[in-house]
Short mmCIF file of C-alpha atoms in Angstrom, two decimals:
data_model
loop_
_atom_site.label_atom_id
_atom_site.label_comp_id
_atom_site.label_asym_id
_atom_site.label_seq_id
_atom_site.Cartn_x
_atom_site.Cartn_y
_atom_site.Cartn_z
CA UNK A 144 0.09 -0.02 -0.01
CA UNK A 145 1.36 3.56 -0.94
CA UNK A 146 0.45 6.94 -0.57
CA UNK A 147 1.54 10.26 -2.51
CA UNK A 148 4.64 10.27 0.05
CA UNK A 149 5.76 6.72 -0.48
CA UNK A 150 5.01 3.21 1.29
CA UNK A 151 2.49 3.53 4.38
CA UNK A 152 4.25 2.27 7.44
CA UNK A 153 2.45 -1.16 8.67
CA UNK A 154 1.56 0.43 11.83
CA UNK A 155 -0.87 2.75 10.46
CA UNK A 156 -2.35 0.17 8.38
CA UNK A 157 -6.02 -0.61 9.42
CA UNK A 158 -6.39 -3.71 11.53
CA UNK A 159 -8.51 -5.29 9.01
CA UNK A 160 -5.67 -5.10 6.45
CA UNK A 161 -3.36 -6.96 8.80
CA UNK A 162 -5.74 -9.72 9.34
CA UNK A 163 -6.56 -10.03 5.92
CA UNK A 164 -2.80 -10.37 5.10
CA UNK A 165 -2.18 -13.26 7.78
CA UNK A 166 -5.30 -14.85 6.56
CA UNK A 167 -4.26 -15.18 3.03
CA UNK A 168 -3.36 -18.61 1.48
CA UNK A 169 0.06 -19.41 0.58
CA UNK A 170 0.73 -20.71 -2.94
CA UNK A 171 2.53 -23.93 -3.42
CA UNK A 172 5.89 -23.08 -4.82
CA UNK A 173 6.39 -24.03 -8.38
CA UNK A 174 9.80 -25.26 -9.94
CA UNK A 175 13.09 -26.49 -8.74
CA UNK A 176 14.25 -25.34 -5.28
CA UNK A 177 18.07 -25.20 -5.01
CA UNK A 178 17.47 -24.64 -1.12
CA UNK A 179 15.87 -28.25 -0.92
CA UNK A 180 19.00 -29.64 -2.74
CA UNK A 181 20.97 -28.01 -0.10
CA UNK A 182 18.84 -29.46 2.78
CA UNK A 183 19.64 -32.84 0.82
CA UNK A 184 23.48 -32.25 0.91
CA UNK A 185 23.44 -31.23 4.84
CA UNK A 186 21.61 -34.58 5.33
CA UNK A 187 23.89 -36.63 3.56
CA UNK A 188 26.78 -35.15 5.00
CA UNK A 189 25.26 -35.98 8.45
CA UNK A 190 24.79 -39.59 7.44
CA UNK A 191 28.66 -39.57 5.91
CA UNK A 192 29.86 -38.13 9.16
CA UNK A 193 27.77 -40.77 11.04
CA UNK A 194 29.07 -43.78 8.91
CA UNK A 195 32.67 -42.76 8.45
CA UNK A 196 33.49 -40.83 11.56
CA UNK A 197 31.17 -41.29 14.44
CA UNK A 198 28.78 -44.53 14.51
CA UNK A 199 26.88 -43.37 17.34
CA UNK A 200 25.94 -39.78 16.22
CA UNK A 201 22.27 -38.96 15.46
CA UNK A 202 22.89 -37.25 12.38
CA UNK A 203 22.64 -40.32 10.14
CA UNK A 204 18.88 -41.04 11.38
CA UNK A 205 17.85 -37.58 11.42
CA UNK A 206 19.36 -36.92 7.75
CA UNK A 207 17.20 -40.21 6.73
CA UNK A 208 14.26 -38.66 8.39
CA UNK A 209 14.75 -35.39 6.47
CA UNK A 210 15.15 -37.11 3.07
CA UNK A 211 11.58 -38.55 3.50
CA UNK A 212 10.11 -35.28 4.82
CA UNK A 213 11.56 -33.90 1.32
CA UNK A 214 10.22 -36.80 -0.57
CA UNK A 215 6.72 -36.73 0.72
CA UNK A 216 6.38 -33.04 0.15
CA UNK A 217 7.71 -33.02 -3.37
CA UNK A 218 6.11 -36.09 -4.70
CA UNK A 219 2.49 -35.20 -3.13
CA UNK A 220 3.00 -31.56 -4.74
CA UNK A 221 3.63 -33.12 -7.77
CA UNK A 222 0.42 -35.66 -7.78
CA UNK A 223 -1.79 -33.06 -6.28
CA UNK A 224 -0.88 -30.41 -9.09
CA UNK A 225 -1.51 -33.15 -11.84
CA UNK A 226 -4.52 -34.69 -10.54
CA UNK A 227 -6.23 -31.44 -10.50
CA UNK A 228 -6.00 -31.22 -14.32
CA UNK A 229 -7.94 -34.25 -14.69
CA UNK A 230 -11.00 -34.07 -16.82
CA UNK A 231 -11.53 -37.67 -18.49
CA UNK A 232 -11.29 -40.89 -17.20
CA UNK A 233 -8.31 -41.78 -19.35
CA UNK A 234 -6.37 -39.30 -17.93
CA UNK A 235 -5.94 -41.45 -14.71
CA UNK A 236 -3.93 -43.90 -16.58
CA UNK A 237 -1.90 -41.55 -18.13
CA UNK A 238 -1.03 -39.62 -15.03
CA UNK A 239 -0.20 -42.87 -13.32
CA UNK A 240 1.99 -44.34 -16.17
CA UNK A 241 3.97 -41.04 -16.22
CA UNK A 242 4.48 -40.90 -12.68
CA UNK A 243 5.79 -44.44 -12.45
CA UNK A 244 7.82 -44.30 -15.63
CA UNK A 245 9.45 -41.01 -14.54
CA UNK A 246 10.47 -42.36 -11.14
CA UNK A 247 11.81 -45.53 -12.70
CA UNK A 248 14.05 -43.39 -14.94
CA UNK A 249 15.29 -41.50 -11.88
CA UNK A 250 15.87 -44.23 -9.36
CA UNK A 251 16.43 -47.33 -11.13
CA UNK A 252 19.54 -46.64 -13.53
CA UNK A 253 21.95 -45.55 -10.75
CA UNK A 254 20.80 -48.24 -8.46
CA UNK A 255 21.20 -51.06 -10.65
CA UNK A 256 24.43 -50.16 -11.69
CA UNK A 257 25.45 -49.73 -8.10
CA UNK A 258 24.21 -53.31 -7.46
CA UNK A 259 26.21 -54.79 -10.81
CA UNK A 260 29.46 -53.05 -9.76
CA UNK A 261 29.38 -54.30 -6.15
CA UNK A 262 28.46 -57.93 -7.58
CA UNK A 263 31.21 -57.77 -9.97
CA UNK A 264 33.67 -56.50 -7.35
CA UNK A 265 32.58 -59.57 -5.26
CA UNK A 266 31.38 -57.54 -2.30
CA UNK A 267 30.89 -60.30 0.45
CA UNK A 268 27.14 -61.44 0.82
CA UNK A 269 25.82 -59.17 -1.90
CA UNK A 270 25.44 -61.81 -4.60
CA UNK A 271 22.89 -63.97 -2.77
CA UNK A 272 20.88 -61.04 -1.73
CA UNK A 273 20.83 -59.12 -5.19
CA UNK A 274 17.19 -60.18 -6.02
CA UNK A 275 15.82 -58.48 -2.95
CA UNK A 276 17.52 -55.13 -3.70
CA UNK A 277 16.62 -55.11 -7.48
CA UNK A 278 13.18 -55.63 -6.54
CA UNK A 279 13.20 -52.73 -3.82
CA UNK A 280 12.60 -55.26 -1.10
CA UNK A 281 15.81 -54.62 0.83
CA UNK A 282 14.07 -53.50 4.10
CA UNK A 283 11.74 -56.50 3.74
CA UNK A 284 14.83 -58.77 3.59
CA UNK A 285 16.56 -56.83 6.94
CA UNK A 286 13.21 -57.24 8.74
CA UNK A 287 12.99 -61.03 8.25
CA UNK A 288 16.55 -61.41 9.30
CA UNK A 289 16.33 -58.89 11.97
CA UNK A 290 19.77 -57.75 10.74
CA UNK A 291 21.28 -55.37 8.36
CA UNK A 292 22.96 -58.02 6.41
CA UNK A 293 24.97 -57.70 3.96
CA UNK A 294 25.80 -54.59 5.70
CA UNK A 295 27.39 -53.23 2.37
CA UNK A 296 23.75 -53.05 1.26
CA UNK A 297 22.14 -52.01 4.76
CA UNK A 298 21.67 -48.25 3.51
CA UNK A 299 19.32 -49.36 0.89
CA UNK A 300 16.39 -49.94 3.34
CA UNK A 301 15.60 -46.38 2.66
CA UNK A 302 15.44 -46.59 -0.90
CA UNK A 303 13.05 -49.55 -0.54
CA UNK A 304 10.81 -47.76 1.67
CA UNK A 305 10.50 -44.82 -0.58
CA UNK A 306 9.90 -46.82 -3.59
CA UNK A 307 7.00 -48.67 -1.96
CA UNK A 308 5.54 -45.58 -0.76
CA UNK A 309 5.56 -44.36 -4.46
CA UNK A 310 3.78 -47.36 -5.42
CA UNK A 311 0.96 -47.03 -3.50
CA UNK A 312 0.82 -42.89 -2.72
CA UNK A 313 -0.61 -41.88 -6.01
CA UNK A 314 -3.76 -43.96 -5.63
CA UNK A 315 -4.53 -42.29 -2.62
CA UNK A 316 -4.13 -39.13 -3.86
CA UNK A 317 -5.93 -39.72 -7.14
CA UNK A 318 -9.01 -41.54 -5.27
CA UNK A 319 -9.54 -40.47 -2.09
CA UNK A 320 -11.04 -36.97 -0.92
CA UNK A 321 -9.04 -34.13 0.65
CA UNK A 322 -10.91 -35.18 3.78
CA UNK A 323 -10.14 -38.66 3.19
CA UNK A 324 -6.19 -37.78 2.52
CA UNK A 325 -6.18 -35.98 5.95
CA UNK A 326 -7.67 -38.96 7.60
CA UNK A 327 -5.27 -40.98 5.69
CA UNK A 328 -2.11 -39.08 6.70
CA UNK A 329 -3.18 -38.84 10.38
CA UNK A 330 -3.54 -43.04 10.18
CA UNK A 331 -0.10 -43.31 8.70
CA UNK A 332 1.32 -41.00 11.66
CA UNK A 333 -0.52 -43.04 14.22
CA UNK A 334 0.75 -46.26 12.77
CA UNK A 335 4.46 -45.43 12.71
CA UNK A 336 4.45 -43.80 16.28
CA UNK A 337 2.49 -46.98 17.53
CA UNK A 338 4.67 -49.29 15.75
CA UNK A 339 7.91 -47.98 16.88
CA UNK A 340 6.45 -47.90 20.40
CA UNK A 341 5.27 -51.62 19.98
CA UNK A 342 8.80 -52.39 18.75
CA UNK A 343 10.66 -50.86 21.83
CA UNK A 344 8.07 -52.37 24.27
CA UNK A 345 8.90 -55.86 22.53
CA UNK A 346 12.60 -55.10 23.21
CA UNK A 347 13.33 -55.00 19.48
CA UNK A 348 16.70 -53.16 18.84
CA UNK A 349 17.90 -54.57 15.65
CA UNK A 350 16.60 -54.21 12.00
CA UNK A 351 12.97 -54.71 12.87
CA UNK A 352 13.38 -51.18 14.83
CA UNK A 353 14.04 -49.36 11.46
CA UNK A 354 13.46 -51.30 8.52
CA UNK A 355 9.63 -51.95 7.98
CA UNK A 356 8.04 -49.24 5.86
CA UNK A 357 5.14 -48.60 8.18
CA UNK A 358 7.85 -47.34 10.81
CA UNK A 359 8.64 -44.27 8.38
CA UNK A 360 5.17 -43.46 7.58
CA UNK A 361 5.51 -40.44 9.84
CA UNK A 362 8.15 -39.02 8.23
CA UNK A 363 6.65 -39.42 4.63
CA UNK A 364 3.08 -38.05 6.05
CA UNK A 365 4.82 -34.90 7.43
CA UNK A 366 6.03 -33.99 4.08
CA UNK A 367 2.65 -34.99 2.31
CA UNK A 368 0.72 -33.27 4.94
CA UNK A 369 2.55 -30.01 4.38
CA UNK A 370 2.20 -30.05 0.54
CA UNK A 371 -1.75 -30.93 1.07
CA UNK A 372 -1.92 -28.06 3.68
CA UNK A 373 -0.71 -25.58 1.10
CA UNK A 374 -2.42 -26.86 -2.25
CA UNK A 375 -5.89 -26.90 -0.16
CA UNK A 376 -5.27 -23.27 0.63
CA UNK A 377 -5.25 -24.04 4.62
CA UNK A 378 -1.47 -22.90 4.76
CA UNK A 379 -2.11 -18.91 5.38
CA UNK A 380 0.66 -16.64 6.67
CA UNK A 381 -0.77 -16.68 10.18
CA UNK A 382 -0.63 -20.59 10.23
CA UNK A 383 2.97 -20.76 8.67
CA UNK A 384 4.14 -18.35 11.57
CA UNK A 385 2.45 -20.45 13.86
CA UNK A 386 4.13 -23.53 12.58
CA UNK A 387 7.65 -21.82 12.63
CA UNK A 388 7.10 -20.99 16.56
CA UNK A 389 6.06 -24.25 17.25
CA UNK A 390 9.18 -25.66 15.62
CA UNK A 391 11.38 -23.46 17.33
CA UNK A 392 9.87 -24.64 20.65
CA UNK A 393 10.06 -28.28 19.77
CA UNK A 394 13.73 -27.84 18.68
CA UNK A 395 14.66 -26.44 22.06
CA UNK A 396 13.00 -29.32 23.71
CA UNK A 397 14.67 -31.64 21.62
CA UNK A 398 18.14 -29.93 22.10
CA UNK A 399 17.62 -30.17 25.84
CA UNK A 400 17.80 -34.01 25.85
CA UNK A 401 21.37 -33.64 24.83
CA UNK A 402 21.64 -31.82 28.29
CA UNK A 403 19.74 -33.99 30.28
CA UNK A 404 19.87 -37.61 28.89
CA UNK A 405 16.48 -39.36 28.57
CA UNK A 406 15.69 -43.20 27.98
CA UNK A 407 16.42 -44.69 24.60
CA UNK A 408 12.61 -45.32 24.21
CA UNK A 409 11.76 -41.90 24.60
CA UNK A 410 14.55 -40.81 22.22
CA UNK A 411 13.49 -43.33 19.61
CA UNK A 412 9.51 -43.04 19.66
CA UNK A 413 9.00 -39.48 20.70
CA UNK A 414 11.77 -37.41 19.28
CA UNK A 415 11.89 -39.25 16.11
CA UNK A 416 8.47 -37.88 15.73
CA UNK A 417 8.97 -34.53 17.39
CA UNK A 418 11.63 -33.96 15.00
CA UNK A 419 9.49 -34.04 12.10
CA UNK A 420 7.87 -30.36 12.90
CA UNK A 421 10.93 -28.56 12.52
CA UNK A 422 12.08 -30.65 9.57
CA UNK A 423 8.49 -29.66 7.71
CA UNK A 424 9.09 -25.96 8.75
CA UNK A 425 12.53 -26.13 7.48
CA UNK A 426 11.52 -28.16 4.20
CA UNK A 427 8.60 -25.25 3.62
CA UNK A 428 10.89 -22.35 4.38
CA UNK A 429 13.59 -23.74 1.76
CA UNK A 430 10.81 -24.43 -0.86
CA UNK A 431 9.55 -20.76 -0.56
CA UNK A 432 13.13 -19.46 -0.46
CA UNK A 433 15.22 -18.57 2.77
CA UNK A 434 16.76 -15.05 3.09
CA UNK A 435 19.60 -13.75 5.43
CA UNK A 436 22.40 -15.94 6.74
CA UNK A 437 20.39 -19.19 6.33
CA UNK A 438 19.36 -18.21 2.80
CA UNK A 439 23.06 -17.37 1.81
CA UNK A 440 24.27 -21.04 3.05
CA UNK A 441 21.46 -22.80 1.42
CA UNK A 442 22.14 -21.16 -1.85
CA UNK A 443 26.02 -21.82 -1.86
CA UNK A 444 26.79 -23.38 -5.23
CA UNK A 445 28.90 -26.21 -3.68
CA UNK A 446 26.32 -27.13 -1.28
CA UNK A 447 23.30 -27.20 -4.20
CA UNK A 448 25.61 -29.32 -6.48
CA UNK A 449 26.38 -31.89 -3.41
CA UNK A 450 22.44 -32.01 -3.25
CA UNK A 451 21.87 -32.42 -6.80
CA UNK A 452 24.00 -35.62 -6.61
CA UNK A 453 23.19 -36.68 -3.21
CA UNK A 454 21.18 -39.80 -4.40
CA UNK A 455 24.35 -41.38 -6.31
CA UNK A 456 26.57 -40.50 -3.45
CA UNK A 457 24.12 -41.94 -0.86
CA UNK A 458 24.17 -45.21 -3.11
CA UNK A 459 27.77 -45.45 -3.26
CA UNK A 460 28.90 -44.57 0.09
CA UNK A 461 28.74 -48.17 2.04
CA UNK A 462 29.65 -49.89 -1.25
CA UNK A 463 32.81 -47.98 -1.09
CA UNK A 464 33.55 -48.51 2.47
CA UNK A 465 32.95 -52.52 2.13
CA UNK A 466 35.43 -52.56 -0.87
CA UNK A 467 37.76 -50.47 1.11
CA UNK A 468 37.67 -52.92 4.10
CA UNK A 469 37.61 -56.30 1.90
CA UNK A 470 40.43 -55.09 -0.81
CA UNK A 471 42.50 -52.29 0.91
CA UNK A 472 44.69 -54.52 2.74
CA UNK A 473 45.45 -56.61 -0.43
CA UNK A 474 46.15 -53.58 -2.31
CA UNK A 475 48.35 -52.25 0.45
CA UNK A 476 46.12 -49.50 1.36
CA UNK A 477 45.91 -48.86 5.33
CA UNK A 478 42.52 -49.45 6.83
CA UNK A 479 42.09 -45.96 8.81
CA UNK A 480 40.43 -46.11 12.17
CA UNK A 481 36.82 -44.22 12.51
CA UNK A 482 37.51 -40.60 12.52
CA UNK A 483 38.40 -37.31 10.88
CA UNK A 484 40.64 -38.63 8.26
CA UNK A 485 38.65 -41.45 7.13
CA UNK A 486 35.65 -39.28 7.00
CA UNK A 487 37.39 -36.69 4.58
CA UNK A 488 39.11 -39.26 2.42
CA UNK A 489 36.16 -41.64 1.95
CA UNK A 490 33.67 -38.84 1.48
CA UNK A 491 35.76 -37.17 -1.35
CA UNK A 492 36.09 -40.55 -3.11
CA UNK A 493 32.48 -41.27 -2.70
CA UNK A 494 31.35 -37.61 -3.89
CA UNK A 495 33.79 -38.28 -7.07
CA UNK A 496 32.01 -41.39 -7.76
CA UNK A 497 28.45 -39.63 -7.07
CA UNK A 498 29.29 -37.06 -9.46
CA UNK A 499 30.48 -39.34 -12.17
CA UNK A 500 27.14 -41.17 -11.81
CA UNK A 501 25.18 -37.90 -11.78
CA UNK A 502 26.82 -36.84 -15.15
CA UNK A 503 27.22 -39.94 -16.97
CA UNK A 504 24.23 -42.20 -15.69
CA UNK A 505 21.42 -40.22 -13.89
CA UNK A 506 21.24 -37.13 -16.14
CA UNK A 507 20.91 -38.88 -19.58
CA UNK A 508 17.97 -40.98 -18.02
CA UNK A 509 16.68 -37.87 -16.68
CA UNK A 510 16.39 -36.27 -19.86
CA UNK A 511 14.50 -38.90 -20.99
CA UNK A 512 11.87 -37.86 -18.78
CA UNK A 513 10.79 -35.16 -21.18
CA UNK A 514 9.31 -37.73 -23.25
CA UNK A 515 6.54 -38.62 -20.46
CA UNK A 516 4.16 -35.79 -19.84
CA UNK A 517 1.36 -35.66 -17.38
CA UNK A 518 -2.22 -34.88 -18.16
CA UNK A 519 -3.10 -31.22 -19.26
CA UNK A 520 -6.56 -29.54 -18.45
CA UNK A 521 -9.29 -31.08 -20.93
CA UNK A 522 -7.37 -34.52 -20.61
CA UNK A 523 -4.52 -34.11 -23.20
CA UNK A 524 -1.15 -34.57 -22.94
CA UNK A 525 1.44 -32.03 -23.27
#
């Protein structure tokens, strides 16, 4: 609002104007977000730190949860936008086919290449479990065994969880009402929380505490809830502010557990769920574009690039570690103890492999995604 002398200070605006602004619904961000790539990068760094430097660090598990929140947010946003364009019955088949083909082109080539390379290199225990990994059932295998064996493929449980989610979630978005979707997401969150609590009460502390897909439903649902809230117009300026305030309060509470130790059951059952609120707030802020020091950090080109190649880096990092242990001594390469030197050397090697995969494997297949279009208004394809 302006006057002849320039902008009118907010302090002299009518109260109704402020209320209308706070009640204004926020639009779903469109296009690619570099800042979300940076959050992927930071989550990846946390996982590399945990696996290469400090096996007891919490950054790895939190990084996985952040990846799930981002995936739930982005995938649900795509499905909600495209499903709104449907006008004729045959458009449903077009949307589903396009969605699945594009996911295959994005996920499968790099994963299958890593598996084949690991098999050719003779990574211990990989050959007999290859079918599970090829079929995105790694987490099912680990749940049955109640152990992450072979450990070289232990990280693939998260890929399996996401792909199983992608397999079912489009049907829910397409065929449930908005109210039905809300109930569905609430059910997903309750299943995850009760499932983790049940596992703790049953004294399950192995793979069955992590690998089953339902135990990650709440992280995927948190991102999906965020996308649904924005797409439906529920997310207003006032509610976004309230979410940020609540996220800060929860973050302070979670940080206090580092000072006053709490039981392992509480940490796993409660904090794994509570941490999703600040994660969702960070995802939303990055999707819209953060400013200030945080925006400057998340716009750093190196961090953005690492986020772009994060999928391949994640795929390679455990296989590289397994090859290092298995073949290092025979090649005269000393096995470094867990710590800073190993973290920097192995992280650098893994990032180099991930970069090569991005440029020579993933990008060529991703370009083929442009051949498969979602349904446009009127039922026509792009």
